[in-house]
PDB file of C-alpha atoms in Angstrom:
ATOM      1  CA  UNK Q  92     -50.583 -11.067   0.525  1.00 44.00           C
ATOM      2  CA  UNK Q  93     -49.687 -12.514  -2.837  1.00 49.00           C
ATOM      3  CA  UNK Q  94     -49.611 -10.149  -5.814  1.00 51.00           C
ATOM      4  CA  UNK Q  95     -49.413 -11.515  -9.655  1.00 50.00           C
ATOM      5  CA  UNK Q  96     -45.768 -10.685 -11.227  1.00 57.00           C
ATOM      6  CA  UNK Q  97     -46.249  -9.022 -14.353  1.00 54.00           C
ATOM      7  CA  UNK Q  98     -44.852 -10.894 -17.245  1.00 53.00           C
ATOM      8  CA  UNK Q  99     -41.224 -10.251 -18.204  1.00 66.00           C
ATOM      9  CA  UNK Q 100     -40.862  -7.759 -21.423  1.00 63.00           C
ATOM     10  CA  UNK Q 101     -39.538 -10.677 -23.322  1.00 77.00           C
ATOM     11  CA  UNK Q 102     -42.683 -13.281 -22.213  1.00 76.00           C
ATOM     12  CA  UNK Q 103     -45.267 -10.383 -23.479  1.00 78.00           C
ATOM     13  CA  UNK Q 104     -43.776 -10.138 -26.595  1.00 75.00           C
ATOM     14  CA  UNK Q 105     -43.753 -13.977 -27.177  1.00 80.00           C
ATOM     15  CA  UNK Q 106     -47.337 -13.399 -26.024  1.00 80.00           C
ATOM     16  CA  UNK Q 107     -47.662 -11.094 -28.236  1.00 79.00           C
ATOM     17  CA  UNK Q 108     -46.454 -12.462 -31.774  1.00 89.00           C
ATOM     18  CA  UNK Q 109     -48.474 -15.636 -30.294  1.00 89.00           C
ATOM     19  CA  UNK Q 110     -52.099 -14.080 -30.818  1.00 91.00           C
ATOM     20  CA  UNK Q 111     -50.982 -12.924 -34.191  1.00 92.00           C
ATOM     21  CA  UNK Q 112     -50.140 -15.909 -35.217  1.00 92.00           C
ATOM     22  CA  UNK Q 113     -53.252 -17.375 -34.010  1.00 92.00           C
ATOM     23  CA  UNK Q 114     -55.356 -14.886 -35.662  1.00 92.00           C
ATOM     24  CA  UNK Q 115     -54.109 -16.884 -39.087  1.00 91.00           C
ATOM     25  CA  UNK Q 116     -55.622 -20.152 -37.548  1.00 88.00           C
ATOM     26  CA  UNK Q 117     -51.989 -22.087 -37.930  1.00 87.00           C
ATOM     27  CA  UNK Q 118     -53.941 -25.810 -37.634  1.00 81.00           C
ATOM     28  CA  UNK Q 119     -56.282 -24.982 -40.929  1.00 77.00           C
ATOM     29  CA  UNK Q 120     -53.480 -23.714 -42.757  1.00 76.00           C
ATOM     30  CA  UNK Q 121     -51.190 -27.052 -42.137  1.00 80.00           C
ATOM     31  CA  UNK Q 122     -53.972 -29.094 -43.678  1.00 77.00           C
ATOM     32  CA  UNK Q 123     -54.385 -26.599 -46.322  1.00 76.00           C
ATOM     33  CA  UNK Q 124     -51.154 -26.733 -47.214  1.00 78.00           C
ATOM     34  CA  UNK Q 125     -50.759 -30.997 -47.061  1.00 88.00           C
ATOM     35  CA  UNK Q 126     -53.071 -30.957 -50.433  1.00 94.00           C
ATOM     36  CA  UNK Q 127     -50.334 -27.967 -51.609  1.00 95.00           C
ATOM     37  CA  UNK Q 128     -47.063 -29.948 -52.024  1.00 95.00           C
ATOM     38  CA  UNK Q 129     -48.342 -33.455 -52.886  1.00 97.00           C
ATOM     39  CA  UNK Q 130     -50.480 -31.931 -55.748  1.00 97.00           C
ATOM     40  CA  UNK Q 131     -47.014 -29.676 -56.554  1.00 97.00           C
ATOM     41  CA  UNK Q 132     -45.683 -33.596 -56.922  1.00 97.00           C
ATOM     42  CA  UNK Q 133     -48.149 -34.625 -59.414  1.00 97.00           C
ATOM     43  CA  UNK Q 134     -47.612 -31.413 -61.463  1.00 97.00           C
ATOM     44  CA  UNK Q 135     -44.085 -32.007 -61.948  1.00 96.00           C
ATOM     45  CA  UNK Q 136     -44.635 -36.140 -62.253  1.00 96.00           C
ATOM     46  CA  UNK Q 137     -41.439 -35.756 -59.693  1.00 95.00           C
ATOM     47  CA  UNK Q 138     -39.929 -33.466 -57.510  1.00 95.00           C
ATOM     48  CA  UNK Q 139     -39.979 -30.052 -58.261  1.00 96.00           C
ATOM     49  CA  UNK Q 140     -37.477 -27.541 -56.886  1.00 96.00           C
ATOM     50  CA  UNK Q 141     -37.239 -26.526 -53.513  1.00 95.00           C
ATOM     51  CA  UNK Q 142     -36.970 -23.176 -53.595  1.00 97.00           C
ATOM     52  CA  UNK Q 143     -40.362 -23.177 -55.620  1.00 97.00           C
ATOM     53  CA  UNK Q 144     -42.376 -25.580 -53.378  1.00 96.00           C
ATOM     54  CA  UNK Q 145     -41.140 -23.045 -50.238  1.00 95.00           C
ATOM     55  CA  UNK Q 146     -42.055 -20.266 -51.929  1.00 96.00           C
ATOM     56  CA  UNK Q 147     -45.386 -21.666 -52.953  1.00 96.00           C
ATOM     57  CA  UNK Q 148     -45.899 -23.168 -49.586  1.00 94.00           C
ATOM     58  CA  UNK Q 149     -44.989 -19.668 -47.791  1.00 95.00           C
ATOM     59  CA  UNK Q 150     -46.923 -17.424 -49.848  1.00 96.00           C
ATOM     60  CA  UNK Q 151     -50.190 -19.953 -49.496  1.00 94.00           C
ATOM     61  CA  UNK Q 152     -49.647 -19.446 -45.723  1.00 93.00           C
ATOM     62  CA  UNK Q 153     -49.655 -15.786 -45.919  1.00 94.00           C
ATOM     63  CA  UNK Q 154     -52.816 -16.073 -48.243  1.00 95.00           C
ATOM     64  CA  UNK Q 155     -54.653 -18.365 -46.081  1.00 93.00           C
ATOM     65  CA  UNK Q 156     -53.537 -16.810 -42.696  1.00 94.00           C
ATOM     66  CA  UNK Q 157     -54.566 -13.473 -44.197  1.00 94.00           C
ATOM     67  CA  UNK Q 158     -58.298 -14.865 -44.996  1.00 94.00           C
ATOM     68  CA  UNK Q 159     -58.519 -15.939 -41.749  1.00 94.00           C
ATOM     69  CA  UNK Q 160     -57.534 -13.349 -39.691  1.00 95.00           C
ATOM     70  CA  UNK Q 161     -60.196 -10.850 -41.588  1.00 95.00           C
ATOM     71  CA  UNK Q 162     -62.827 -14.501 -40.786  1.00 95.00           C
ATOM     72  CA  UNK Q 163     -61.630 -13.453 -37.029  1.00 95.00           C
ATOM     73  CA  UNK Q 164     -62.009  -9.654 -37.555  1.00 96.00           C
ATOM     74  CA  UNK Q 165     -65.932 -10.481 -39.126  1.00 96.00           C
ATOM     75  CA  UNK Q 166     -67.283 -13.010 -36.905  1.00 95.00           C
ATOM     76  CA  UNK Q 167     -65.550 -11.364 -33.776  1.00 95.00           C
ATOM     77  CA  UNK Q 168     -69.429 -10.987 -32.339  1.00 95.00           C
ATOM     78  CA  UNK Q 169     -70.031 -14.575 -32.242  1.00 94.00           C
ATOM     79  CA  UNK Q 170     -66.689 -15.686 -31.564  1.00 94.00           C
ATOM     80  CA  UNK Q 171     -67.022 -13.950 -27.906  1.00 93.00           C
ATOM     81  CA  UNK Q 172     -70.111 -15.990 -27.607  1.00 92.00           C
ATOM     82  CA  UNK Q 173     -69.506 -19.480 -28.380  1.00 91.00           C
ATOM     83  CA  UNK Q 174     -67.543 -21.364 -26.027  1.00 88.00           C
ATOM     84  CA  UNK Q 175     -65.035 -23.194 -28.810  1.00 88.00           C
ATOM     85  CA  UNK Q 176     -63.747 -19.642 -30.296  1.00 91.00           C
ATOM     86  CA  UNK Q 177     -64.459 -16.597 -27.093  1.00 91.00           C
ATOM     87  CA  UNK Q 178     -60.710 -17.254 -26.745  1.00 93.00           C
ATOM     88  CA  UNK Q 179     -59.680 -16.053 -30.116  1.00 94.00           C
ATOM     89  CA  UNK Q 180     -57.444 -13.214 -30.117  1.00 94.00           C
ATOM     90  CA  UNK Q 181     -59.375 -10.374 -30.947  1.00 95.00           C
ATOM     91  CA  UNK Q 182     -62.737 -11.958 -29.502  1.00 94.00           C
ATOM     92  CA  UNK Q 183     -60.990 -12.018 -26.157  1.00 93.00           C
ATOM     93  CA  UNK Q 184     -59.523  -8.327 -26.093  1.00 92.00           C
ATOM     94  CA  UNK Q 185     -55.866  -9.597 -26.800  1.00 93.00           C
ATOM     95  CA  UNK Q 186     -55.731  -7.685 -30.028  1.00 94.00           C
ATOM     96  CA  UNK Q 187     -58.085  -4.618 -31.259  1.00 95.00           C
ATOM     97  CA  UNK Q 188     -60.384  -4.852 -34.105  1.00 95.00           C
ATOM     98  CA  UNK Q 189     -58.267  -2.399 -36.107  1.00 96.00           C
ATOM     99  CA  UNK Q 190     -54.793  -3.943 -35.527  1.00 96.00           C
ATOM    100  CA  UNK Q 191     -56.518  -7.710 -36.231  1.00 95.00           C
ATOM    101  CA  UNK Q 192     -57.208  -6.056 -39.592  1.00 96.00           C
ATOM    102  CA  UNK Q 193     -54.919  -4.120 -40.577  1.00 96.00           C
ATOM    103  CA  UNK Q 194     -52.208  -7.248 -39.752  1.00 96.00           C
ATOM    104  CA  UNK Q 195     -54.738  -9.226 -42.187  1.00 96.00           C
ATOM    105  CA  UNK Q 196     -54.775  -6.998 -45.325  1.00 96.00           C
ATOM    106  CA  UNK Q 197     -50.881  -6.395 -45.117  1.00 97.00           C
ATOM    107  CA  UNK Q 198     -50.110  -9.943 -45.193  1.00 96.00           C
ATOM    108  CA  UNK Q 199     -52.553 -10.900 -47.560  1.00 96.00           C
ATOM    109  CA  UNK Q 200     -50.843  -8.057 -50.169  1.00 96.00           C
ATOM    110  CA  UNK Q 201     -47.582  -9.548 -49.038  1.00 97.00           C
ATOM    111  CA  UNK Q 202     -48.841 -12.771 -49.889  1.00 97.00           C
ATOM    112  CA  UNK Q 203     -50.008 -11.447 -53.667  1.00 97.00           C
ATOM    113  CA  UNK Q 204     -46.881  -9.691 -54.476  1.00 98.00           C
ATOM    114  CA  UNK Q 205     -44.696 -12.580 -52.929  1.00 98.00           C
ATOM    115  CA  UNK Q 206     -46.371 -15.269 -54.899  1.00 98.00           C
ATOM    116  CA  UNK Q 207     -46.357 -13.152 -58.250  1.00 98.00           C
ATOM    117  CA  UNK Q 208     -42.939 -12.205 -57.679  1.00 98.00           C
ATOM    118  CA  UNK Q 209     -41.168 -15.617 -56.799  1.00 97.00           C
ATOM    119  CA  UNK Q 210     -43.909 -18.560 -58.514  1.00 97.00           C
ATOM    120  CA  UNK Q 211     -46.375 -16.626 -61.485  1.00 97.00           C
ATOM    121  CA  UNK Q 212     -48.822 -14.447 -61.476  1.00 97.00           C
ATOM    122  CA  UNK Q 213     -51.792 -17.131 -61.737  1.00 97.00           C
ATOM    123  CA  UNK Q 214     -50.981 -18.667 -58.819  1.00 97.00           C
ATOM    124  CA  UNK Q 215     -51.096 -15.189 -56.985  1.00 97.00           C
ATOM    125  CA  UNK Q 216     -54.263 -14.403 -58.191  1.00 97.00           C
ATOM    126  CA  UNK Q 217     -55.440 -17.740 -57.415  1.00 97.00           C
ATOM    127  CA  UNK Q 218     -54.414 -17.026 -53.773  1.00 96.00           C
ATOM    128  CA  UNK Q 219     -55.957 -13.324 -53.408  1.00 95.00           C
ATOM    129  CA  UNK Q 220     -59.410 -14.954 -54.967  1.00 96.00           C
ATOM    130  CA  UNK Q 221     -59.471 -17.598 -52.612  1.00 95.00           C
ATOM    131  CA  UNK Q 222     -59.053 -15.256 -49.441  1.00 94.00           C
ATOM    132  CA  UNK Q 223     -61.925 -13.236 -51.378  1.00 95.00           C
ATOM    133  CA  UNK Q 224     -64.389 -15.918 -51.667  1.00 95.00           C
ATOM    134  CA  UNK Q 225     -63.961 -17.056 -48.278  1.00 94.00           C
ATOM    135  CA  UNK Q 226     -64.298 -13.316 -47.032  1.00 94.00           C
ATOM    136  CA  UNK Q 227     -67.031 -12.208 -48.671  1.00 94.00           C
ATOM    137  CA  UNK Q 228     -69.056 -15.059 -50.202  1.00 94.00           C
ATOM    138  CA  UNK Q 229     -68.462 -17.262 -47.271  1.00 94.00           C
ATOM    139  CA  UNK Q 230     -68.203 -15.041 -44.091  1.00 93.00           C
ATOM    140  CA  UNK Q 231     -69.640 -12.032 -45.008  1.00 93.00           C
ATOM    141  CA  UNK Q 232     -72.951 -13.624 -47.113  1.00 94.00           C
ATOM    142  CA  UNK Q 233     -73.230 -17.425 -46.710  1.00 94.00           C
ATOM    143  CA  UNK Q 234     -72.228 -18.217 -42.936  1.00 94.00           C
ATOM    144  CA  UNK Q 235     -75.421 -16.228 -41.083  1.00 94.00           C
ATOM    145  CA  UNK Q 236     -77.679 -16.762 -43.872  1.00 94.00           C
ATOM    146  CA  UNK Q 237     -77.509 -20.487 -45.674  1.00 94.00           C
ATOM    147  CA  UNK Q 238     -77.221 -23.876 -44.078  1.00 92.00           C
ATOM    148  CA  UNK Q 239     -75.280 -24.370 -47.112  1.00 92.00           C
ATOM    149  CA  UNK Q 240     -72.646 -22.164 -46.465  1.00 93.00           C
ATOM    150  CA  UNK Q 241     -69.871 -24.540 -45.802  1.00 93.00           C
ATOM    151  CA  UNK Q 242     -70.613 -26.273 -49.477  1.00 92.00           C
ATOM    152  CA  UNK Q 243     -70.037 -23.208 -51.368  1.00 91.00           C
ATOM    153  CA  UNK Q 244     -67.762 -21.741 -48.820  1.00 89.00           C
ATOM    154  CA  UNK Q 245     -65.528 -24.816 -49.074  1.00 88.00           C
ATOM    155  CA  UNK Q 246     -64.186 -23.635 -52.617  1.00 92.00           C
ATOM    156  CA  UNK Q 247     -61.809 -21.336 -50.791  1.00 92.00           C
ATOM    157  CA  UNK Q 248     -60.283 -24.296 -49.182  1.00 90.00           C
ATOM    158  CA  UNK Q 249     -60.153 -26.158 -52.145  1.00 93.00           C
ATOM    159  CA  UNK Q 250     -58.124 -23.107 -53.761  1.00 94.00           C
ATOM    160  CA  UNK Q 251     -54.521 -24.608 -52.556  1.00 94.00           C
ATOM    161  CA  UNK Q 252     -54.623 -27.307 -54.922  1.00 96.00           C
ATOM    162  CA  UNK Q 253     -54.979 -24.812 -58.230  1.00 97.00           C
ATOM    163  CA  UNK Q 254     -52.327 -23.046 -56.581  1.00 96.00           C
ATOM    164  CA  UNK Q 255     -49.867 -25.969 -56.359  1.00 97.00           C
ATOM    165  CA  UNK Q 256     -50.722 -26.851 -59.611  1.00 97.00           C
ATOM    166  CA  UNK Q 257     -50.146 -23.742 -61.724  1.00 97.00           C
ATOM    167  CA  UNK Q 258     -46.929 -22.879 -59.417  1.00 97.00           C
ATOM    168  CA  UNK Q 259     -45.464 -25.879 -61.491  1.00 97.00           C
ATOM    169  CA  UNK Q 260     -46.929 -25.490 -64.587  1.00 97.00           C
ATOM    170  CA  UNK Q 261     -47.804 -21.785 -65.068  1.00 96.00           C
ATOM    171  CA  UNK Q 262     -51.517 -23.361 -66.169  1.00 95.00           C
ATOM    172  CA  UNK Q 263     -54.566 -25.543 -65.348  1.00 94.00           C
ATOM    173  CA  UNK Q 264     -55.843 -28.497 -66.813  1.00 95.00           C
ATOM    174  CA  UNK Q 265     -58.819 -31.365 -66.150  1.00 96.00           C
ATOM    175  CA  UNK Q 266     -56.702 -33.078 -63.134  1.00 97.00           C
ATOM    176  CA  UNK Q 267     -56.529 -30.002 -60.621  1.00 97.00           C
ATOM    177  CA  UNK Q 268     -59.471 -28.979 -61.347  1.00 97.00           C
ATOM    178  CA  UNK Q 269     -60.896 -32.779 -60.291  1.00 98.00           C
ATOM    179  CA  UNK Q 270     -58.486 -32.480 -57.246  1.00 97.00           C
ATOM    180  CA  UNK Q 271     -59.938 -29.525 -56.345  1.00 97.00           C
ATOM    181  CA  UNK Q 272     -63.901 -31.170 -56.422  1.00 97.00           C
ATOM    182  CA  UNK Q 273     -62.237 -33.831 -54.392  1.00 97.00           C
ATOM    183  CA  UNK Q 274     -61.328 -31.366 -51.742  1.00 96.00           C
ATOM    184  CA  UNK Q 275     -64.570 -29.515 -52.577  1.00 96.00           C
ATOM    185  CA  UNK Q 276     -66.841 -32.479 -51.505  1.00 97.00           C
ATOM    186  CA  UNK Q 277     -64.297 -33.552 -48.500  1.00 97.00           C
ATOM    187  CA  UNK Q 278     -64.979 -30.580 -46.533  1.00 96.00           C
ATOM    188  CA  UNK Q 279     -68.654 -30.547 -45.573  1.00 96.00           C
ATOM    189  CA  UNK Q 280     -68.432 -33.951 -44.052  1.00 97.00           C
ATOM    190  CA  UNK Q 281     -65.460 -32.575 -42.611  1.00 96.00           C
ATOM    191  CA  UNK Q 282     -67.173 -29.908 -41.229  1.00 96.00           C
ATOM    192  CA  UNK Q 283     -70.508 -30.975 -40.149  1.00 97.00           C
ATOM    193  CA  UNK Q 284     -69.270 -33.858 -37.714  1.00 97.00           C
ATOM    194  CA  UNK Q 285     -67.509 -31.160 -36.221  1.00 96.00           C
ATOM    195  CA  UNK Q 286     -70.727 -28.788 -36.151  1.00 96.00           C
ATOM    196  CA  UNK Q 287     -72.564 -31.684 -34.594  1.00 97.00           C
ATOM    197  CA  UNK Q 288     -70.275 -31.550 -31.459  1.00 95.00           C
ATOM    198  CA  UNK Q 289     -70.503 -28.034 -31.526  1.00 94.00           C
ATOM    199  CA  UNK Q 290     -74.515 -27.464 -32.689  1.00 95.00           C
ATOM    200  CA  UNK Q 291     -75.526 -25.609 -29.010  1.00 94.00           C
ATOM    201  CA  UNK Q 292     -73.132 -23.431 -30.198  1.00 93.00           C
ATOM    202  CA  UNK Q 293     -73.577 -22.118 -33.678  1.00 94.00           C
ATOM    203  CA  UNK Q 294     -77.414 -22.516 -32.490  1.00 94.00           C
ATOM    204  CA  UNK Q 295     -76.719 -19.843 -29.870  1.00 93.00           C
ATOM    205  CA  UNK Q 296     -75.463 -16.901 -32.374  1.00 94.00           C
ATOM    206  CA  UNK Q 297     -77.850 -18.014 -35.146  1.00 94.00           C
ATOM    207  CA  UNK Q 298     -75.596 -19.318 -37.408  1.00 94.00           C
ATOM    208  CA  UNK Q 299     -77.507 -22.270 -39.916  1.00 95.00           C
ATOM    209  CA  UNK Q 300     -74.831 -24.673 -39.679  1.00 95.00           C
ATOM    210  CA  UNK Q 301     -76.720 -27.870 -40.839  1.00 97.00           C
ATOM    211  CA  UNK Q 302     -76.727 -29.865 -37.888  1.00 96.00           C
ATOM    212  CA  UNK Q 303     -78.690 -27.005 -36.240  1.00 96.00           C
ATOM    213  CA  UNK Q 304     -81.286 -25.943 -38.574  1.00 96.00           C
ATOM    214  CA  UNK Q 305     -81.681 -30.073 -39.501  1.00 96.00           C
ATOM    215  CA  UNK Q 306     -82.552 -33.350 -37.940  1.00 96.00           C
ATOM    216  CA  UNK Q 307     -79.107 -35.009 -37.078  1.00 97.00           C
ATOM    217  CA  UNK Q 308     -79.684 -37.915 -38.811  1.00 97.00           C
ATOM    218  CA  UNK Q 309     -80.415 -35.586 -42.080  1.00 97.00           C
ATOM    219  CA  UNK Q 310     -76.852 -33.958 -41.365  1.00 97.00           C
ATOM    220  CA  UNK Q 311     -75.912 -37.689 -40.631  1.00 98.00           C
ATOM    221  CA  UNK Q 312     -77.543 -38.482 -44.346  1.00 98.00           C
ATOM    222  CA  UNK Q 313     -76.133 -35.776 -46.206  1.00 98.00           C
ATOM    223  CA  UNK Q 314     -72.116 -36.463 -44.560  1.00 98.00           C
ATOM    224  CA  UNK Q 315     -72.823 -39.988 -46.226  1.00 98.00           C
ATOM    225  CA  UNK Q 316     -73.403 -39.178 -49.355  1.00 98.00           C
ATOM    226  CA  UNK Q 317     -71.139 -36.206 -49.957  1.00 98.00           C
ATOM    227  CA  UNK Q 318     -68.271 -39.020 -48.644  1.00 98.00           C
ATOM    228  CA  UNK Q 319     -69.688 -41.275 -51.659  1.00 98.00           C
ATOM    229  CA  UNK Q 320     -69.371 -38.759 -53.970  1.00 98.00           C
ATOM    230  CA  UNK Q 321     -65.910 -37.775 -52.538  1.00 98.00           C
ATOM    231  CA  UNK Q 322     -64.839 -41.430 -52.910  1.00 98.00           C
ATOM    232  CA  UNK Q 323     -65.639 -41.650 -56.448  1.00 98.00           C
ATOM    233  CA  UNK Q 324     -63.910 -38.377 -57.217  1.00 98.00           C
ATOM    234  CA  UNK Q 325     -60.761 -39.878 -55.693  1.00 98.00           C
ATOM    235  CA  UNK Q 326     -61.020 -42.470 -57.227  1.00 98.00           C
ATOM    236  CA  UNK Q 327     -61.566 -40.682 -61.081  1.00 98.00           C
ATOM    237  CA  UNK Q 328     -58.431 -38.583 -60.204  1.00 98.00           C
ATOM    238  CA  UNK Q 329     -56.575 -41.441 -61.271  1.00 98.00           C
ATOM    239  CA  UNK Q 330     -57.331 -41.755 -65.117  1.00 97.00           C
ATOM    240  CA  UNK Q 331     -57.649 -38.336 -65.292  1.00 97.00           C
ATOM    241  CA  UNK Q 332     -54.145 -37.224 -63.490  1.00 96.00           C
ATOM    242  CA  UNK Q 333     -52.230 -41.209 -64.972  1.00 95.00           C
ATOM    243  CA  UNK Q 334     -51.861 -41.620 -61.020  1.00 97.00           C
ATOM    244  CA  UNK Q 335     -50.269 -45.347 -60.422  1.00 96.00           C
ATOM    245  CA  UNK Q 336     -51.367 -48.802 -58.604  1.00 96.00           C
ATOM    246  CA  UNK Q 337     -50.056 -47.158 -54.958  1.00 97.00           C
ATOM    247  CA  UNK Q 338     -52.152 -44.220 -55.221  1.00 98.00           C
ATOM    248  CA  UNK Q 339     -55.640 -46.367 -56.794  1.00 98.00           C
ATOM    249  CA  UNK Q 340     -55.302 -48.763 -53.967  1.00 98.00           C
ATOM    250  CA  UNK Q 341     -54.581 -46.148 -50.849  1.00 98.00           C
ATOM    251  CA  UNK Q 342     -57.880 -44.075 -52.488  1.00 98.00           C
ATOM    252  CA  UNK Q 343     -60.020 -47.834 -52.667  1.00 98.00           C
ATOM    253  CA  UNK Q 344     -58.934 -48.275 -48.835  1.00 98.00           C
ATOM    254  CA  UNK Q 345     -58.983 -44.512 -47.610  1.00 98.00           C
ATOM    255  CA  UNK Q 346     -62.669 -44.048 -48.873  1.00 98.00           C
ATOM    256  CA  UNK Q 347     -63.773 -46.879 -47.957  1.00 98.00           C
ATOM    257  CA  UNK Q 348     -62.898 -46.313 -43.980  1.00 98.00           C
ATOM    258  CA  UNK Q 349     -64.152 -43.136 -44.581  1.00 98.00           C
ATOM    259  CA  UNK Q 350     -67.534 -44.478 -46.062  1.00 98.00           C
ATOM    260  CA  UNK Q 351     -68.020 -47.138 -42.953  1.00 98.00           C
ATOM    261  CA  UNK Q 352     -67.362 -44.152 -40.572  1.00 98.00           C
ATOM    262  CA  UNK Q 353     -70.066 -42.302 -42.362  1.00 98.00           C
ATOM    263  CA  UNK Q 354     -72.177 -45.413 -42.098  1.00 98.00           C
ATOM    264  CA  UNK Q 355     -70.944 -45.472 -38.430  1.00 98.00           C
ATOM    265  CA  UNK Q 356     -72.744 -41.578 -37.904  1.00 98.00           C
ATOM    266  CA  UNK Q 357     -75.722 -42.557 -39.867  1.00 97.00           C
ATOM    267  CA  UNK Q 358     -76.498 -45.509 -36.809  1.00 97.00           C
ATOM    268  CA  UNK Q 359     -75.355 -43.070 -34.313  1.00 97.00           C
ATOM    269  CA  UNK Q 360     -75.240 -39.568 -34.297  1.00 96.00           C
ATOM    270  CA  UNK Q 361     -74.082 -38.904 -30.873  1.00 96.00           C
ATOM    271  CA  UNK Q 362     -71.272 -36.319 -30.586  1.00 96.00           C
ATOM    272  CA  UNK Q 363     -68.286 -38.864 -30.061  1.00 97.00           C
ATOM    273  CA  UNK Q 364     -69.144 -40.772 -33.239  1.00 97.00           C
ATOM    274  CA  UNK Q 365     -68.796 -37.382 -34.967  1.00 97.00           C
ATOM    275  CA  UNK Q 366     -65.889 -36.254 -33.878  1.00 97.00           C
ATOM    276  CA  UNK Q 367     -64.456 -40.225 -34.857  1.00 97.00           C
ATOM    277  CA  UNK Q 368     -65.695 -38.893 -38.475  1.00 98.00           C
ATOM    278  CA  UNK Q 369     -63.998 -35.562 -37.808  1.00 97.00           C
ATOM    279  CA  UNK Q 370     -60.816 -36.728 -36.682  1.00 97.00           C
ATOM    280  CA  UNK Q 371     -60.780 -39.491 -39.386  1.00 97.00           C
ATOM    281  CA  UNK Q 372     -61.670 -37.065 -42.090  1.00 97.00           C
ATOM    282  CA  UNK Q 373     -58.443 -34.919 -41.050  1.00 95.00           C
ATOM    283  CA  UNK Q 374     -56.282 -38.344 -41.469  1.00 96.00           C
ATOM    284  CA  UNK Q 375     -58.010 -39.529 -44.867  1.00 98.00           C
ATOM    285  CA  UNK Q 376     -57.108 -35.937 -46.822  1.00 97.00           C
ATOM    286  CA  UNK Q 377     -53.314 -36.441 -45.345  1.00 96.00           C
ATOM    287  CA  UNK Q 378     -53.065 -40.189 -46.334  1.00 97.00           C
ATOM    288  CA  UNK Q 379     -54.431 -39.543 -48.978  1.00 98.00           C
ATOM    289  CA  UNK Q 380     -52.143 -37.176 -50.857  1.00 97.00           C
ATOM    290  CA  UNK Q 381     -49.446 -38.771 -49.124  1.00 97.00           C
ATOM    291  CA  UNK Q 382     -49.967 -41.721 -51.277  1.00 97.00           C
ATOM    292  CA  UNK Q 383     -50.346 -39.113 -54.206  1.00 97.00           C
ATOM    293  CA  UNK Q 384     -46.841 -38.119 -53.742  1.00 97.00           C
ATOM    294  CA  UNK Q 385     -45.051 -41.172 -53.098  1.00 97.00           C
ATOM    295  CA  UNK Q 386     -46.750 -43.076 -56.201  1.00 97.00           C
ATOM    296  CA  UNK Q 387     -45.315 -40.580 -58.145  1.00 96.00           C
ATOM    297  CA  UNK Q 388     -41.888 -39.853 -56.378  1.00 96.00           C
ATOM    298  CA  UNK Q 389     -41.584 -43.747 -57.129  1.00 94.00           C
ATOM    299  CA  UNK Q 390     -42.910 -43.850 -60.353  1.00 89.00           C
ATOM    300  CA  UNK Q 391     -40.268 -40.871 -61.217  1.00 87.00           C
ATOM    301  CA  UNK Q 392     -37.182 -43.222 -59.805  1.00 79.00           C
ATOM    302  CA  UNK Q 393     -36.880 -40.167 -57.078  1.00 73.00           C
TER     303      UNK Q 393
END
């Protein structure tokens, strides 16, 4: 008779650090932290140094991964319900309640005094109100009670680009605060093609994610013109921020894929044409302040 070998001390330790680390939900905070550096570019019309943009970019990571781990530690009644999160770490049993926490809150203070110690103090308290807002305005009030929970709740997401911004300049002006609408309005078509694949789902713990408590071709309606109104922000970045010829022309192109995928949902809102919007949404944000960067890396003779 076969028996299961129990994992070698060393593999259970891997194991181990692995479930913390995906209690900060590591694929969220790398497309958090795209919009961080590129917008860190634009500050500084150039490079800025590296030991600030790693400093900015590690502290963000402890912020972010610190708001989601306490999103894990909140929701960790649903999660062991719905098929696309009963994995998650403390969902499944992996880690207790109390250590899920407790590893939360102490990297989210480390994040606060790491960022006010090494960047500024704005940007720290940019990063602490973030993880707030998507805490309590987003998981604790918004998520179980308003189908427009990932509208307002997206502001935490947008938070990253403030905090690039004042890392480099110690202040805030017109053109992060139009970067940040632009991420603002990107996530909730972002979002709701993936809430279309996974409506059964959120329908099955109650939360009003709008695909479930609306028709899909309302959702379908609504991802259309929130990608219209994210176009046009894009696009108005560029007086606003003096952003060159590279950056105008990757935002005409980017938005306008983006528009005839929304166009795409609109004829058919079947799960696979959602996730094509999904995915696509997740390249658009990356191309798009890739171009940012480079326009004015060039435009700086870098």
């Amino acid at each position: 008779m076969l028996t299961a070998r129990p994992l070698p001390l060393t593999s259970k330790l891997l194991s181990h650090i692995g479930d913390y680390v995906a209690l900060t939900k590591p694929r969220i905070i790398e497309l958090l932290l795209v919009t961080t550096v590129p917008t860190m570019i634009v500050a500084q019309r150039g490079l800025p140094p590296v030991w600030l943009m790693v400093c900015t970019v590690v502290g963000g990571t402890l912020a972010a991964g610190g708001a989601n781990a306490i999103n894990m530690y909140v929701d960790r009644d649903i999660d062991k319900v719905m098929a696309r999160t009963r994995n998650r770490p403390i969902a499944s049993g992996r880690i207790s309640p109390r250590a899920g926490l407790t590893f939360a809150v102490t990297i989210e203070v480390a994040a606060f005094a790491f960022l006010w110690a090494t960047v500024n103090l704005l940007s720290a308290v940019l990063a602490v109100a973030a993880c707030l807002f998507y805490v309590f305005v987003y998981t604790l009030w918004l998520k179980r009670t308003s189908s427009r929970n990932i509208v307002i709740g997206g502001a935490a997401g947008a938070a990253p680009v403030l905090i690039g911004w004042s890392a480099v300049t110690g202040s805030l002006s017109w053109a992060p605060v139009v970067l940040f609408a632009v991420i603002f309005y990107w996530t909730p078509p972002h979002f709701w093609a993936l809430a279309i694949r996974y409506r059964d789902d959120y329908a099955k713990v109650d939360v009003p994610m709008l695909p479930v408590v609306a028709s899909l071709r309302t959702t379908a309606t609504r991802i259309l013109g929130y990608t219209l109104l994210l176009w046009a922000l894009s696009l108005l970045f560029a007086p606003v921020a003096g952003m060159g010829h590279l950056y105008v022309g990757a935002a005409l192109v980017l938005g306008a894929v983006f528009t005839w995928y929304a166009v795409r949902l609109l004829r058919d809102t079947s799960s696979a044409t959602a996730m094509r919007v999904f995915t696509w949404s997740i390249t658009y944000v990356t191309l798009l302040f890739g171009a940012m960067a480079l326009d004015q890396l060039l435009r700086s003779g870098f």
